[in-house]
């Protein structure tokens, strides 16, 4: 008996590569961003490390992984009818493992002209007392409202599906990184927070507190998705990983780059999921 995590694109064309290890006691669908897909080219993913731990526990489970690194919640919703909904129609799952929202926050801080996203343009401004002064509250509220609307679309797709109307969805709440110049690929992917803060002229002395604030907002937003929605579970993923050295430009402690776990980081994340997933 063996637990398997397999990419959905592979499972569609070669299902026998996974099914030969069955029959499976439980089957999960993983959807979302790089926290569900892969943190770097040479690293594993949360589903992979979950499958390893399932094996250690003597469980025979299948995780079909349809997530895509870099995807925002908005992008997942835009592609929903082409991918997520199709997979929901294939079979009944014991749970959907879902990670989204983090990229939306980061993009709103990084991929806009200074002062036009969720951060103020602090160039030439006096040094504020704390990082809160760097956050545009109106833009932040608009972003949260927008994400809430998009998650409702995901939730309704699940609840109106023919085979998974009662399937629980488990939400990744991320963990808090350290803003530092540690991209996944230089000049291609990242850094993320480091770029956002430097673009907006935010003093490095405020970076740690500002990052804490933003990731508290991300966690609170995701935990808010559980309110009034049956079968929606926020996984307690925060506060589990050791922070990286802010001067490190690569792998450091539990982080392979600025915002993604490395192998030891994934291992620390797995128990949070095992605590809520069905045995």
mmCIF file of C-alpha atoms in Angstrom:
data_model
loop_
_atom_site.group_PDB
_atom_site.id
_atom_site.type_symbol
_atom_site.label_atom_id
_atom_site.label_comp_id
_atom_site.label_asym_id
_atom_site.label_seq_id
_atom_site.Cartn_x
_atom_site.Cartn_y
_atom_site.Cartn_z
ATOM 1 C CA UNK A 1 0.000 0.000 0.000
ATOM 2 C CA UNK A 2 1.346 3.419 -1.031
ATOM 3 C CA UNK A 3 0.122 7.019 -0.915
ATOM 4 C CA UNK A 4 0.670 9.032 -4.084
ATOM 5 C CA UNK A 5 0.692 12.720 -5.029
ATOM 6 C CA UNK A 6 0.423 13.213 -8.786
ATOM 7 C CA UNK A 7 -0.031 16.255 -11.002
ATOM 8 C CA UNK A 8 -3.481 16.402 -12.535
ATOM 9 C CA UNK A 9 -2.080 16.884 -16.030
ATOM 10 C CA UNK A 10 -0.183 13.609 -15.632
ATOM 11 C CA UNK A 11 -3.077 11.765 -14.027
ATOM 12 C CA UNK A 12 -5.371 12.637 -16.949
ATOM 13 C CA UNK A 13 -3.139 10.906 -19.494
ATOM 14 C CA UNK A 14 -1.480 8.223 -17.337
ATOM 15 C CA UNK A 15 -3.896 7.377 -14.497
ATOM 16 C CA UNK A 16 -2.402 3.920 -14.177
ATOM 17 C CA UNK A 17 0.834 5.423 -12.833
ATOM 18 C CA UNK A 18 -1.033 6.267 -9.631
ATOM 19 C CA UNK A 19 -3.923 3.813 -9.674
ATOM 20 C CA UNK A 20 -1.601 0.815 -9.618
ATOM 21 C CA UNK A 21 -0.907 1.669 -5.960
ATOM 22 C CA UNK A 22 -4.614 1.635 -5.067
ATOM 23 C CA UNK A 23 -7.306 1.076 -4.147
ATOM 24 C CA UNK A 24 -7.035 4.264 -2.142
ATOM 25 C CA UNK A 25 -8.679 4.794 1.188
ATOM 26 C CA UNK A 26 -9.008 8.534 0.596
ATOM 27 C CA UNK A 27 -8.607 10.839 -2.395
ATOM 28 C CA UNK A 28 -7.873 14.552 -2.170
ATOM 29 C CA UNK A 29 -7.826 17.312 -4.787
ATOM 30 C CA UNK A 30 -5.145 19.998 -4.356
ATOM 31 C CA UNK A 31 -5.728 23.392 -5.984
ATOM 32 C CA UNK A 32 -4.004 26.736 -5.659
ATOM 33 C CA UNK A 33 -0.656 28.473 -5.895
ATOM 34 C CA UNK A 34 3.002 27.582 -5.299
ATOM 35 C CA UNK A 35 2.339 26.636 -1.668
ATOM 36 C CA UNK A 36 0.358 23.731 -3.071
ATOM 37 C CA UNK A 37 2.338 23.248 -6.258
ATOM 38 C CA UNK A 38 6.100 23.529 -5.643
ATOM 39 C CA UNK A 39 8.254 26.052 -3.847
ATOM 40 C CA UNK A 40 11.198 25.802 -6.261
ATOM 41 C CA UNK A 41 12.386 23.630 -9.119
ATOM 42 C CA UNK A 42 14.462 21.446 -6.813
ATOM 43 C CA UNK A 43 11.987 21.299 -3.922
ATOM 44 C CA UNK A 44 8.944 19.228 -3.185
ATOM 45 C CA UNK A 45 5.431 20.444 -2.555
ATOM 46 C CA UNK A 46 2.993 20.175 0.324
ATOM 47 C CA UNK A 47 1.060 17.326 -1.379
ATOM 48 C CA UNK A 48 4.313 15.431 -1.884
ATOM 49 C CA UNK A 49 5.273 15.717 1.772
ATOM 50 C CA UNK A 50 1.740 14.875 2.862
ATOM 51 C CA UNK A 51 1.923 11.710 0.767
ATOM 52 C CA UNK A 52 5.242 10.802 2.397
ATOM 53 C CA UNK A 53 3.737 11.192 5.859
ATOM 54 C CA UNK A 54 0.637 9.230 4.863
ATOM 55 C CA UNK A 55 3.024 6.419 3.959
ATOM 56 C CA UNK A 56 4.764 6.692 7.316
ATOM 57 C CA UNK A 57 1.356 6.363 8.966
ATOM 58 C CA UNK A 58 0.431 3.338 6.870
ATOM 59 C CA UNK A 59 -2.290 5.137 4.935
ATOM 60 C CA UNK A 60 -3.086 4.593 1.261
ATOM 61 C CA UNK A 61 -4.249 7.942 -0.091
ATOM 62 C CA UNK A 62 -4.203 9.738 -3.449
ATOM 63 C CA UNK A 63 -3.641 13.474 -3.918
ATOM 64 C CA UNK A 64 -4.448 14.819 -7.392
ATOM 65 C CA UNK A 65 -2.586 18.129 -7.639
ATOM 66 C CA UNK A 66 -4.030 20.671 -10.102
ATOM 67 C CA UNK A 67 -2.364 23.744 -8.577
ATOM 68 C CA UNK A 68 -0.089 26.140 -10.479
ATOM 69 C CA UNK A 69 2.777 28.187 -9.070
ATOM 70 C CA UNK A 70 2.158 31.912 -9.294
ATOM 71 C CA UNK A 71 -1.611 31.688 -9.551
ATOM 72 C CA UNK A 72 -3.673 34.308 -7.789
ATOM 73 C CA UNK A 73 -7.155 33.571 -6.468
ATOM 74 C CA UNK A 74 -8.483 35.727 -9.286
ATOM 75 C CA UNK A 75 -6.649 33.612 -11.863
ATOM 76 C CA UNK A 76 -7.966 30.382 -10.341
ATOM 77 C CA UNK A 77 -11.524 31.692 -10.574
ATOM 78 C CA UNK A 78 -10.977 32.828 -14.184
ATOM 79 C CA UNK A 79 -9.809 29.318 -15.134
ATOM 80 C CA UNK A 80 -12.278 27.518 -12.893
ATOM 81 C CA UNK A 81 -14.551 26.120 -15.581
ATOM 82 C CA UNK A 82 -11.581 24.779 -17.527
ATOM 83 C CA UNK A 83 -9.861 22.959 -14.672
ATOM 84 C CA UNK A 84 -11.223 23.021 -11.120
ATOM 85 C CA UNK A 85 -14.845 22.356 -12.073
ATOM 86 C CA UNK A 86 -13.792 19.603 -14.481
ATOM 87 C CA UNK A 87 -11.953 17.789 -11.698
ATOM 88 C CA UNK A 88 -14.896 18.209 -9.339
ATOM 89 C CA UNK A 89 -17.030 16.377 -11.898
ATOM 90 C CA UNK A 90 -14.695 13.373 -12.116
ATOM 91 C CA UNK A 91 -15.232 11.823 -8.695
ATOM 92 C CA UNK A 92 -16.089 12.464 -5.065
ATOM 93 C CA UNK A 93 -13.119 13.628 -2.990
ATOM 94 C CA UNK A 94 -12.508 13.369 0.724
ATOM 95 C CA UNK A 95 -11.325 16.964 0.737
ATOM 96 C CA UNK A 96 -10.033 19.833 -1.363
ATOM 97 C CA UNK A 97 -6.648 21.204 -0.254
ATOM 98 C CA UNK A 98 -6.689 24.872 -1.226
ATOM 99 C CA UNK A 99 -4.020 27.590 -1.168
ATOM 100 C CA UNK A 100 -4.770 31.048 -2.552
ATOM 101 C CA UNK A 101 -4.773 34.696 -1.573
ATOM 102 C CA UNK A 102 -1.090 35.166 -0.783
ATOM 103 C CA UNK A 103 -0.123 36.036 -4.344
ATOM 104 C CA UNK A 104 -2.990 38.513 -4.590
ATOM 105 C CA UNK A 105 -1.677 40.398 -1.554
ATOM 106 C CA UNK A 106 1.903 40.346 -2.805
ATOM 107 C CA UNK A 107 0.955 41.433 -6.322
ATOM 108 C CA UNK A 108 -1.088 44.302 -4.879
ATOM 109 C CA UNK A 109 2.026 45.450 -3.016
ATOM 110 C CA UNK A 110 4.618 44.792 -5.723
ATOM 111 C CA UNK A 111 3.122 44.979 -9.215
ATOM 112 C CA UNK A 112 1.752 48.525 -9.119
ATOM 113 C CA UNK A 113 3.361 51.962 -9.398
ATOM 114 C CA UNK A 114 4.572 53.315 -6.040
ATOM 115 C CA UNK A 115 1.643 54.311 -3.866
ATOM 116 C CA UNK A 116 -0.963 52.807 -6.200
ATOM 117 C CA UNK A 117 -1.300 49.381 -4.566
ATOM 118 C CA UNK A 118 -1.828 48.503 -0.926
ATOM 119 C CA UNK A 119 1.345 50.364 0.136
ATOM 120 C CA UNK A 120 1.955 54.102 0.379
ATOM 121 C CA UNK A 121 4.793 55.667 -1.575
ATOM 122 C CA UNK A 122 7.176 56.511 1.256
ATOM 123 C CA UNK A 123 9.880 58.147 -0.863
ATOM 124 C CA UNK A 124 10.855 61.438 0.762
ATOM 125 C CA UNK A 125 8.462 60.931 3.669
ATOM 126 C CA UNK A 126 9.471 61.094 7.347
ATOM 127 C CA UNK A 127 10.198 57.717 8.922
ATOM 128 C CA UNK A 128 6.929 56.594 10.533
ATOM 129 C CA UNK A 129 6.750 55.004 13.967
ATOM 130 C CA UNK A 130 5.646 51.616 12.596
ATOM 131 C CA UNK A 131 4.837 49.692 9.462
ATOM 132 C CA UNK A 132 1.091 50.324 9.738
ATOM 133 C CA UNK A 133 1.631 53.821 8.374
ATOM 134 C CA UNK A 134 2.909 52.258 5.124
ATOM 135 C CA UNK A 135 -0.388 50.481 4.405
ATOM 136 C CA UNK A 136 -3.145 52.088 2.357
ATOM 137 C CA UNK A 137 -6.186 51.059 4.380
ATOM 138 C CA UNK A 138 -8.713 51.824 1.653
ATOM 139 C CA UNK A 139 -6.827 49.757 -0.918
ATOM 140 C CA UNK A 140 -6.406 46.930 1.589
ATOM 141 C CA UNK A 141 -10.130 46.857 2.335
ATOM 142 C CA UNK A 142 -10.917 46.836 -1.395
ATOM 143 C CA UNK A 143 -8.522 43.919 -1.911
ATOM 144 C CA UNK A 144 -10.030 41.881 0.924
ATOM 145 C CA UNK A 145 -13.557 42.499 -0.392
ATOM 146 C CA UNK A 146 -12.438 41.440 -3.867
ATOM 147 C CA UNK A 147 -10.851 38.248 -2.537
ATOM 148 C CA UNK A 148 -13.949 37.449 -0.503
ATOM 149 C CA UNK A 149 -16.043 37.661 -3.661
ATOM 150 C CA UNK A 150 -13.651 35.393 -5.532
ATOM 151 C CA UNK A 151 -13.561 32.788 -2.773
ATOM 152 C CA UNK A 152 -17.350 32.741 -2.746
ATOM 153 C CA UNK A 153 -17.178 31.721 -6.424
ATOM 154 C CA UNK A 154 -14.869 28.829 -5.511
ATOM 155 C CA UNK A 155 -17.149 27.805 -2.650
ATOM 156 C CA UNK A 156 -20.259 27.874 -4.814
ATOM 157 C CA UNK A 157 -18.533 25.823 -7.518
ATOM 158 C CA UNK A 158 -17.808 23.186 -4.886
ATOM 159 C CA UNK A 159 -21.249 23.253 -3.267
ATOM 160 C CA UNK A 160 -23.111 23.087 -6.575
ATOM 161 C CA UNK A 161 -20.981 20.308 -8.068
ATOM 162 C CA UNK A 162 -22.720 17.005 -8.759
ATOM 163 C CA UNK A 163 -20.277 14.861 -6.801
ATOM 164 C CA UNK A 164 -18.687 17.151 -4.210
ATOM 165 C CA UNK A 165 -21.484 19.290 -2.787
ATOM 166 C CA UNK A 166 -20.593 18.099 0.712
ATOM 167 C CA UNK A 167 -16.817 17.820 0.317
ATOM 168 C CA UNK A 168 -14.816 19.867 2.855
ATOM 169 C CA UNK A 169 -12.283 22.421 1.681
ATOM 170 C CA UNK A 170 -9.119 22.966 3.729
ATOM 171 C CA UNK A 171 -7.506 26.405 3.499
ATOM 172 C CA UNK A 172 -3.794 27.174 3.700
ATOM 173 C CA UNK A 173 -3.114 30.217 5.913
ATOM 174 C CA UNK A 174 0.595 30.401 4.924
ATOM 175 C CA UNK A 175 3.380 31.272 7.356
ATOM 176 C CA UNK A 176 5.186 34.586 7.822
ATOM 177 C CA UNK A 177 8.359 35.036 5.739
ATOM 178 C CA UNK A 178 11.166 37.573 6.012
ATOM 179 C CA UNK A 179 11.521 40.249 3.344
ATOM 180 C CA UNK A 180 14.924 39.674 1.742
ATOM 181 C CA UNK A 181 16.640 39.615 -1.633
ATOM 182 C CA UNK A 182 16.137 35.875 -2.195
ATOM 183 C CA UNK A 183 14.370 35.163 -5.509
ATOM 184 C CA UNK A 184 13.424 31.761 -6.853
ATOM 185 C CA UNK A 185 15.203 32.653 -10.103
ATOM 186 C CA UNK A 186 17.230 35.853 -10.462
ATOM 187 C CA UNK A 187 15.557 38.301 -12.904
ATOM 188 C CA UNK A 188 12.679 35.861 -13.416
ATOM 189 C CA UNK A 189 10.773 35.012 -10.241
ATOM 190 C CA UNK A 190 11.112 37.118 -7.105
ATOM 191 C CA UNK A 191 12.060 38.562 -4.789
ATOM 192 C CA UNK A 192 8.556 39.634 -3.889
ATOM 193 C CA UNK A 193 8.258 41.569 -0.623
ATOM 194 C CA UNK A 194 11.788 42.941 -0.996
ATOM 195 C CA UNK A 195 10.825 44.389 -4.382
ATOM 196 C CA UNK A 196 7.534 45.778 -3.077
ATOM 197 C CA UNK A 197 9.201 47.530 -0.163
ATOM 198 C CA UNK A 198 12.102 48.970 -2.131
ATOM 199 C CA UNK A 199 9.796 50.142 -4.947
ATOM 200 C CA UNK A 200 7.677 52.019 -2.411
ATOM 201 C CA UNK A 201 10.646 53.534 -0.561
ATOM 202 C CA UNK A 202 9.918 51.762 2.727
ATOM 203 C CA UNK A 203 12.759 51.903 5.216
ATOM 204 C CA UNK A 204 14.273 48.462 6.014
ATOM 205 C CA UNK A 205 13.770 49.077 9.733
ATOM 206 C CA UNK A 206 10.018 48.712 9.100
ATOM 207 C CA UNK A 207 10.127 45.604 6.955
ATOM 208 C CA UNK A 208 9.731 42.997 9.672
ATOM 209 C CA UNK A 209 6.737 44.671 11.318
ATOM 210 C CA UNK A 210 5.152 45.406 7.934
ATOM 211 C CA UNK A 211 5.508 41.792 6.823
ATOM 212 C CA UNK A 212 3.961 40.633 10.091
ATOM 213 C CA UNK A 213 1.059 43.001 9.493
ATOM 214 C CA UNK A 214 0.436 41.918 5.909
ATOM 215 C CA UNK A 215 0.547 38.217 6.712
ATOM 216 C CA UNK A 216 -1.783 38.729 9.663
ATOM 217 C CA UNK A 217 -4.160 40.350 7.186
ATOM 218 C CA UNK A 218 -3.782 37.379 4.836
ATOM 219 C CA UNK A 219 -4.491 34.930 7.665
ATOM 220 C CA UNK A 220 -7.475 36.924 8.911
ATOM 221 C CA UNK A 221 -8.907 37.125 5.394
ATOM 222 C CA UNK A 222 -8.606 33.391 4.839
ATOM 223 C CA UNK A 223 -9.973 32.539 8.276
ATOM 224 C CA UNK A 224 -12.891 34.820 7.460
ATOM 225 C CA UNK A 225 -13.833 32.527 4.588
ATOM 226 C CA UNK A 226 -14.884 29.881 7.105
ATOM 227 C CA UNK A 227 -17.598 32.072 8.618
ATOM 228 C CA UNK A 228 -21.073 30.957 7.597
ATOM 229 C CA UNK A 229 -19.746 28.339 5.190
ATOM 230 C CA UNK A 230 -20.201 24.682 6.063
ATOM 231 C CA UNK A 231 -17.230 22.398 5.545
ATOM 232 C CA UNK A 232 -14.623 25.162 5.205
ATOM 233 C CA UNK A 233 -11.602 24.657 7.480
ATOM 234 C CA UNK A 234 -8.694 27.076 7.985
ATOM 235 C CA UNK A 235 -5.526 25.059 8.623
ATOM 236 C CA UNK A 236 -3.293 26.420 11.407
ATOM 237 C CA UNK A 237 -0.169 26.773 9.251
ATOM 238 C CA UNK A 238 1.196 29.999 10.765
ATOM 239 C CA UNK A 239 3.984 30.211 13.307
ATOM 240 C CA UNK A 240 5.437 26.800 12.486
ATOM 241 C CA UNK A 241 8.577 27.656 10.539
ATOM 242 C CA UNK A 242 11.830 29.272 11.663
ATOM 243 C CA UNK A 243 12.424 32.643 10.077
ATOM 244 C CA UNK A 244 15.140 33.096 7.485
ATOM 245 C CA UNK A 245 18.219 35.254 7.958
ATOM 246 C CA UNK A 246 17.224 38.648 6.462
ATOM 247 C CA UNK A 247 20.686 38.936 4.874
ATOM 248 C CA UNK A 248 20.539 35.514 3.187
ATOM 249 C CA UNK A 249 20.001 35.575 -0.568
ATOM 250 C CA UNK A 250 19.056 31.907 -0.877
ATOM 251 C CA UNK A 251 18.046 28.922 1.196
ATOM 252 C CA UNK A 252 17.896 29.825 4.895
ATOM 253 C CA UNK A 253 16.459 27.890 7.841
ATOM 254 C CA UNK A 254 12.975 26.703 6.701
ATOM 255 C CA UNK A 255 12.785 28.851 3.557
ATOM 256 C CA UNK A 256 14.179 28.030 0.112
ATOM 257 C CA UNK A 257 13.709 31.632 -1.041
ATOM 258 C CA UNK A 258 11.949 34.726 0.254
ATOM 259 C CA UNK A 259 8.382 33.399 0.445
ATOM 260 C CA UNK A 260 8.459 29.612 -0.038
ATOM 261 C CA UNK A 261 9.275 26.702 2.302
ATOM 262 C CA UNK A 262 12.172 24.343 1.755
ATOM 263 C CA UNK A 263 12.177 20.661 2.695
ATOM 264 C CA UNK A 264 12.394 21.281 6.422
ATOM 265 C CA UNK A 265 9.677 23.908 6.106
ATOM 266 C CA UNK A 266 7.289 21.509 4.381
ATOM 267 C CA UNK A 267 7.911 18.937 7.077
ATOM 268 C CA UNK A 268 6.858 21.483 9.691
ATOM 269 C CA UNK A 269 3.730 22.350 7.729
ATOM 270 C CA UNK A 270 2.506 18.771 7.309
ATOM 271 C CA UNK A 271 1.369 18.213 10.948
ATOM 272 C CA UNK A 272 -1.031 21.157 10.700
ATOM 273 C CA UNK A 273 -2.787 19.460 7.796
ATOM 274 C CA UNK A 274 -2.766 16.016 9.378
ATOM 275 C CA UNK A 275 -4.481 17.507 12.433
ATOM 276 C CA UNK A 276 -7.599 18.355 10.410
ATOM 277 C CA UNK A 277 -7.674 15.920 7.464
ATOM 278 C CA UNK A 278 -9.753 12.756 7.855
ATOM 279 C CA UNK A 279 -7.626 9.774 8.973
#
